[in-house]
Amino acid sequence: MAKIPIQFTVNGEPREMMVEPAWTLLRTLRDELLLTGTKEGCSNGNCGACTVLVEGRSVNSCLVLAPEADGLEVTTVEGIARNGKLSHVQEAFVQEGGLQCGFCTPGFIISATALLRRNPNPTEEEIRLNLAGNLCRCTGYDKIIKAVMRASAAMASGGAPAT
Ligand code: FES
Ligand code: FES
C-alpha cells in the first residue's frame, strides 16, 4: 500500500515519517520508532497495555491509525521520566511494588499520569474507575492503586506535576 507522510511530536521530538494508512499508532511507535515500552496485548482496545498520551489524553494506541496522529503530540512511557529521573508515578510504582511481570506497567503509568494531571488528588474510587481500562494479570490491583495514591501524596507535598 502506498505510504503517506505524517509529522508529529513524539516524546518532545518532532518526527516526520512515511506510514501506510492502515498502520496503527501502536505499530508505528513500536516497529518504526522502536519505542517498545508501549506494549501490544489484545490489539482491540480491551487491555490498556498500549496506552499512550495523545495531546495529553490517554488513548489506546492500537485503536488509533498512524495518520490520525498527524500534527499531534504523542507521549510514550519512554517520555515520562525527565533527565533520567523517574516521575512521581514511576517512583511510586517501584516503592509500592505495583508491578510484577511489568507487561501492563507502561500502560498503567501513562493512565495514572493522565489522571493525576487532570485530578491531582483523586479518591481511591476515582483511581479504580480511571484505571478500569488497564488490565493486570499479576498484581491483584491493590498495589497499583496504592502506588497512584502515593504518587498523588508525593505531588501534594512536593508541589510537582505528575510527570
Ligand atoms: Fe491496545 Fe490491548 S493492545 S488495548
Ligand atoms: Fe504482570 Fe501487570 S504486572 S500483567
PDB file of C-alpha atoms and ligand atoms in Angstrom:
ATOM      1  CA  MET A   1       0.000   0.000   0.000  1.00  0.00           C
ATOM      2  CA  ALA A   2       1.268   3.490  -0.814  1.00  0.00           C
ATOM      3  CA  LYS A   3       2.715   5.318   2.132  1.00  0.00           C
ATOM      4  CA  ILE A   4       1.736   8.824   3.151  1.00  0.00           C
ATOM      5  CA  PRO A   5       3.742  11.411   5.089  1.00  0.00           C
ATOM      6  CA  ILE A   6       2.940  12.370   8.654  1.00  0.00           C
ATOM      7  CA  GLN A   7       4.559  14.830  11.034  1.00  0.00           C
ATOM      8  CA  PHE A   8       4.057  14.543  14.743  1.00  0.00           C
ATOM      9  CA  THR A   9       5.876  15.059  18.015  1.00  0.00           C
ATOM     10  CA  VAL A  10       6.934  12.008  19.976  1.00  0.00           C
ATOM     11  CA  ASN A  11       8.296  12.494  23.483  1.00  0.00           C
ATOM     12  CA  GLY A  12       9.078  16.107  22.662  1.00  0.00           C
ATOM     13  CA  GLU A  13      10.916  15.342  19.412  1.00  0.00           C
ATOM     14  CA  PRO A  14       9.474  16.390  16.044  1.00  0.00           C
ATOM     15  CA  ARG A  15       9.196  13.389  13.712  1.00  0.00           C
ATOM     16  CA  GLU A  16       8.489  13.163  10.006  1.00  0.00           C
ATOM     17  CA  MET A  17       7.872   9.754   8.520  1.00  0.00           C
ATOM     18  CA  MET A  18       6.084   7.765   5.852  1.00  0.00           C
ATOM     19  CA  VAL A  19       3.335   5.428   7.068  1.00  0.00           C
ATOM     20  CA  GLU A  20       0.865   3.094   5.487  1.00  0.00           C
ATOM     21  CA  PRO A  21      -2.669   4.418   6.064  1.00  0.00           C
ATOM     22  CA  ALA A  22      -3.662   1.215   7.865  1.00  0.00           C
ATOM     23  CA  TRP A  23      -0.773   1.192  10.325  1.00  0.00           C
ATOM     24  CA  THR A  24      -1.831   1.731  13.904  1.00  0.00           C
ATOM     25  CA  LEU A  25      -0.101   4.260  16.101  1.00  0.00           C
ATOM     26  CA  LEU A  26       0.993   1.290  18.237  1.00  0.00           C
ATOM     27  CA  ARG A  27       2.702  -0.401  15.312  1.00  0.00           C
ATOM     28  CA  THR A  28       4.294   2.841  14.246  1.00  0.00           C
ATOM     29  CA  LEU A  29       5.705   3.568  17.692  1.00  0.00           C
ATOM     30  CA  ARG A  30       6.976   0.050  18.309  1.00  0.00           C
ATOM     31  CA  ASP A  31       8.076  -1.198  14.901  1.00  0.00           C
ATOM     32  CA  GLU A  32       9.117   2.009  13.157  1.00  0.00           C
ATOM     33  CA  LEU A  33      10.329   4.234  16.004  1.00  0.00           C
ATOM     34  CA  LEU A  34      11.450   1.284  18.163  1.00  0.00           C
ATOM     35  CA  LEU A  35       9.707   2.680  21.237  1.00  0.00           C
ATOM     36  CA  THR A  36       8.948  -0.763  22.615  1.00  0.00           C
ATOM     37  CA  GLY A  37       7.933   0.412  26.090  1.00  0.00           C
ATOM     38  CA  THR A  38       4.394   0.605  24.745  1.00  0.00           C
ATOM     39  CA  LYS A  39       3.097  -2.962  24.753  1.00  0.00           C
ATOM     40  CA  GLU A  40       0.770  -4.883  22.479  1.00  0.00           C
ATOM     41  CA  GLY A  41      -1.671  -7.050  24.392  1.00  0.00           C
ATOM     42  CA  CYS A  42      -5.115  -7.576  22.936  1.00  0.00           C
ATOM     43  CA  SER A  43      -4.869  -5.303  19.866  1.00  0.00           C
ATOM     44  CA  ASN A  44      -8.542  -4.475  20.207  1.00  0.00           C
ATOM     45  CA  GLY A  45      -8.890  -1.840  22.911  1.00  0.00           C
ATOM     46  CA  ASN A  46      -9.529  -4.092  25.876  1.00  0.00           C
ATOM     47  CA  CYS A  47      -6.294  -4.363  27.868  1.00  0.00           C
ATOM     48  CA  GLY A  48      -4.702  -0.903  28.032  1.00  0.00           C
ATOM     49  CA  ALA A  49      -1.151  -2.241  27.547  1.00  0.00           C
ATOM     50  CA  CYS A  50      -0.742   0.056  24.534  1.00  0.00           C
ATOM     51  CA  THR A  51      -1.832   3.264  26.317  1.00  0.00           C
ATOM     52  CA  VAL A  52      -0.041   6.464  25.302  1.00  0.00           C
ATOM     53  CA  LEU A  53      -0.805  10.147  25.712  1.00  0.00           C
ATOM     54  CA  VAL A  54      -2.075  11.949  22.626  1.00  0.00           C
ATOM     55  CA  GLU A  55      -2.374  15.674  23.248  1.00  0.00           C
ATOM     56  CA  GLY A  56      -2.246  14.831  26.956  1.00  0.00           C
ATOM     57  CA  ARG A  57      -5.156  12.375  26.899  1.00  0.00           C
ATOM     58  CA  SER A  58      -4.635   8.666  27.445  1.00  0.00           C
ATOM     59  CA  VAL A  59      -5.628   6.591  24.425  1.00  0.00           C
ATOM     60  CA  ASN A  60      -5.262   3.006  23.298  1.00  0.00           C
ATOM     61  CA  SER A  61      -2.688   3.291  20.540  1.00  0.00           C
ATOM     62  CA  CYS A  62      -3.901   0.024  18.979  1.00  0.00           C
ATOM     63  CA  LEU A  63      -7.145   1.819  18.124  1.00  0.00           C
ATOM     64  CA  VAL A  64      -5.551   4.912  16.565  1.00  0.00           C
ATOM     65  CA  LEU A  65      -4.340   4.910  12.971  1.00  0.00           C
ATOM     66  CA  ALA A  66      -0.957   6.500  12.426  1.00  0.00           C
ATOM     67  CA  PRO A  67      -2.337   9.159  10.031  1.00  0.00           C
ATOM     68  CA  GLU A  68      -4.727  10.254  12.792  1.00  0.00           C
ATOM     69  CA  ALA A  69      -1.705  11.302  14.853  1.00  0.00           C
ATOM     70  CA  ASP A  70      -0.560  13.709  12.137  1.00  0.00           C
ATOM     71  CA  GLY A  71       0.163  17.081  13.727  1.00  0.00           C
ATOM     72  CA  LEU A  72      -0.369  15.825  17.263  1.00  0.00           C
ATOM     73  CA  GLU A  73       1.811  15.403  20.325  1.00  0.00           C
ATOM     74  CA  VAL A  74       2.350  11.834  21.492  1.00  0.00           C
ATOM     75  CA  THR A  75       4.000  10.752  24.736  1.00  0.00           C
ATOM     76  CA  THR A  76       5.008   7.169  25.432  1.00  0.00           C
ATOM     77  CA  VAL A  77       6.330   5.709  28.656  1.00  0.00           C
ATOM     78  CA  GLU A  78       9.839   6.497  27.400  1.00  0.00           C
ATOM     79  CA  GLY A  79       8.939  10.185  27.613  1.00  0.00           C
ATOM     80  CA  ILE A  80       7.641  10.179  31.176  1.00  0.00           C
ATOM     81  CA  ALA A  81      10.946  10.299  33.078  1.00  0.00           C
ATOM     82  CA  ARG A  82      12.789  13.615  32.908  1.00  0.00           C
ATOM     83  CA  ASN A  83      16.580  13.841  32.653  1.00  0.00           C
ATOM     84  CA  GLY A  84      16.951  10.314  33.920  1.00  0.00           C
ATOM     85  CA  LYS A  85      14.778  10.950  36.977  1.00  0.00           C
ATOM     86  CA  LEU A  86      11.672   8.839  37.473  1.00  0.00           C
ATOM     87  CA  SER A  87       8.370  10.680  37.695  1.00  0.00           C
ATOM     88  CA  HIS A  88       6.343  10.588  40.907  1.00  0.00           C
ATOM     89  CA  VAL A  89       4.128   7.940  39.347  1.00  0.00           C
ATOM     90  CA  GLN A  90       7.031   5.748  38.266  1.00  0.00           C
ATOM     91  CA  GLU A  91       8.759   6.127  41.615  1.00  0.00           C
ATOM     92  CA  ALA A  92       5.562   5.231  43.483  1.00  0.00           C
ATOM     93  CA  PHE A  93       5.085   2.055  41.408  1.00  0.00           C
ATOM     94  CA  VAL A  94       8.573   0.975  42.438  1.00  0.00           C
ATOM     95  CA  GLN A  95       8.057   1.871  46.106  1.00  0.00           C
ATOM     96  CA  GLU A  96       4.678   0.144  46.383  1.00  0.00           C
ATOM     97  CA  GLY A  97       5.626  -2.897  44.326  1.00  0.00           C
ATOM     98  CA  GLY A  98       2.917  -2.023  41.827  1.00  0.00           C
ATOM     99  CA  LEU A  99       4.335  -4.358  39.194  1.00  0.00           C
ATOM    100  CA  GLN A 100       5.346  -7.959  38.828  1.00  0.00           C
ATOM    101  CA  CYS A 101       5.954  -9.127  35.241  1.00  0.00           C
ATOM    102  CA  GLY A 102       5.753  -5.481  34.147  1.00  0.00           C
ATOM    103  CA  PHE A 103       3.891  -6.041  30.893  1.00  0.00           C
ATOM    104  CA  CYS A 104       0.947  -3.874  31.926  1.00  0.00           C
ATOM    105  CA  THR A 105       3.079  -1.278  33.712  1.00  0.00           C
ATOM    106  CA  PRO A 106       3.748   1.237  30.909  1.00  0.00           C
ATOM    107  CA  GLY A 107       0.027   1.454  30.245  1.00  0.00           C
ATOM    108  CA  PHE A 108      -0.748   1.957  33.929  1.00  0.00           C
ATOM    109  CA  ILE A 109       1.973   4.605  34.252  1.00  0.00           C
ATOM    110  CA  ILE A 110       0.517   6.527  31.323  1.00  0.00           C
ATOM    111  CA  SER A 111      -3.093   6.236  32.511  1.00  0.00           C
ATOM    112  CA  ALA A 112      -2.157   7.237  36.070  1.00  0.00           C
ATOM    113  CA  THR A 113      -0.123  10.176  34.799  1.00  0.00           C
ATOM    114  CA  ALA A 114      -3.060  11.396  32.722  1.00  0.00           C
ATOM    115  CA  LEU A 115      -5.384  11.034  35.718  1.00  0.00           C
ATOM    116  CA  LEU A 116      -3.110  12.904  38.146  1.00  0.00           C
ATOM    117  CA  ARG A 117      -2.557  15.721  35.684  1.00  0.00           C
ATOM    118  CA  ARG A 118      -6.328  16.113  35.440  1.00  0.00           C
ATOM    119  CA  ASN A 119      -7.085  15.422  39.079  1.00  0.00           C
ATOM    120  CA  PRO A 120      -4.038  15.568  41.368  1.00  0.00           C
ATOM    121  CA  ASN A 121      -5.968  14.328  44.406  1.00  0.00           C
ATOM    122  CA  PRO A 122      -8.287  11.504  43.316  1.00  0.00           C
ATOM    123  CA  THR A 123     -10.154   9.241  45.700  1.00  0.00           C
ATOM    124  CA  GLU A 124      -9.460   5.512  45.640  1.00  0.00           C
ATOM    125  CA  GLU A 125     -12.752   5.033  43.826  1.00  0.00           C
ATOM    126  CA  GLU A 126     -11.803   7.607  41.197  1.00  0.00           C
ATOM    127  CA  ILE A 127      -8.445   5.897  40.679  1.00  0.00           C
ATOM    128  CA  ARG A 128     -10.083   2.493  40.244  1.00  0.00           C
ATOM    129  CA  LEU A 129     -12.618   3.961  37.828  1.00  0.00           C
ATOM    130  CA  ASN A 130      -9.994   5.785  35.780  1.00  0.00           C
ATOM    131  CA  LEU A 131      -7.712   2.760  35.558  1.00  0.00           C
ATOM    132  CA  ALA A 132     -10.530   0.369  34.690  1.00  0.00           C
ATOM    133  CA  GLY A 133      -9.326   0.186  31.097  1.00  0.00           C
ATOM    134  CA  ASN A 134      -5.934  -1.181  32.122  1.00  0.00           C
ATOM    135  CA  LEU A 135      -5.740  -4.886  32.911  1.00  0.00           C
ATOM    136  CA  CYS A 136      -3.133  -6.608  35.061  1.00  0.00           C
ATOM    137  CA  ARG A 137      -2.882 -10.380  35.394  1.00  0.00           C
ATOM    138  CA  CYS A 138      -0.323 -10.368  38.222  1.00  0.00           C
ATOM    139  CA  THR A 139      -0.767  -7.832  40.994  1.00  0.00           C
ATOM    140  CA  GLY A 140      -4.411  -8.009  42.031  1.00  0.00           C
ATOM    141  CA  TYR A 141      -4.518  -4.211  41.504  1.00  0.00           C
ATOM    142  CA  ASP A 142      -4.299  -3.151  45.175  1.00  0.00           C
ATOM    143  CA  LYS A 143      -0.609  -2.249  44.981  1.00  0.00           C
ATOM    144  CA  ILE A 144      -1.199  -0.344  41.766  1.00  0.00           C
ATOM    145  CA  ILE A 145      -3.954   1.697  43.414  1.00  0.00           C
ATOM    146  CA  LYS A 146      -1.710   2.344  46.433  1.00  0.00           C
ATOM    147  CA  ALA A 147       1.055   3.457  44.073  1.00  0.00           C
ATOM    148  CA  VAL A 148      -1.210   6.039  42.455  1.00  0.00           C
ATOM    149  CA  MET A 149      -2.297   7.307  45.892  1.00  0.00           C
ATOM    150  CA  ARG A 150       1.354   7.515  46.915  1.00  0.00           C
ATOM    151  CA  ALA A 151       2.188   9.480  43.760  1.00  0.00           C
ATOM    152  CA  SER A 152      -0.693  11.835  44.489  1.00  0.00           C
ATOM    153  CA  ALA A 153       0.593  12.413  48.033  1.00  0.00           C
ATOM    154  CA  ALA A 154       4.144  12.960  46.786  1.00  0.00           C
ATOM    155  CA  MET A 155       2.910  15.519  44.289  1.00  0.00           C
ATOM    156  CA  ALA A 156       0.950  17.317  47.010  1.00  0.00           C
ATOM    157  CA  SER A 157       3.963  17.528  49.289  1.00  0.00           C
ATOM    158  CA  GLY A 158       6.424  18.346  46.520  1.00  0.00           C
ATOM    159  CA  GLY A 159       4.188  20.645  44.525  1.00  0.00           C
ATOM    160  CA  ALA A 160       5.349  18.875  41.372  1.00  0.00           C
ATOM    161  CA  PRO A 161       3.339  17.772  38.365  1.00  0.00           C
ATOM    162  CA  ALA A 162       2.644  14.092  37.650  1.00  0.00           C
ATOM    163  CA  THR A 163       5.352  13.852  35.032  1.00  0.00           C
TER     164      THR A 163
HETATM  165 FE1  FES B   1      -4.406  -1.868  22.812  1.00  0.00          FE
HETATM  166 FE2  FES B   1      -4.873  -4.018  24.329  1.00  0.00          FE
HETATM  167  S1  FES B   1      -3.251  -3.682  22.911  1.00  0.00           S
HETATM  168  S2  FES B   1      -5.917  -2.089  24.345  1.00  0.00           S
HETATM  169 FE1  FES B   2       2.104  -8.601  35.072  1.00  0.00          FE
HETATM  170 FE2  FES B   2       0.522  -6.494  35.435  1.00  0.00          FE
HETATM  171  S1  FES B   2       2.424  -6.898  36.403  1.00  0.00           S
HETATM  172  S2  FES B   2       0.307  -8.034  33.961  1.00  0.00           S
END
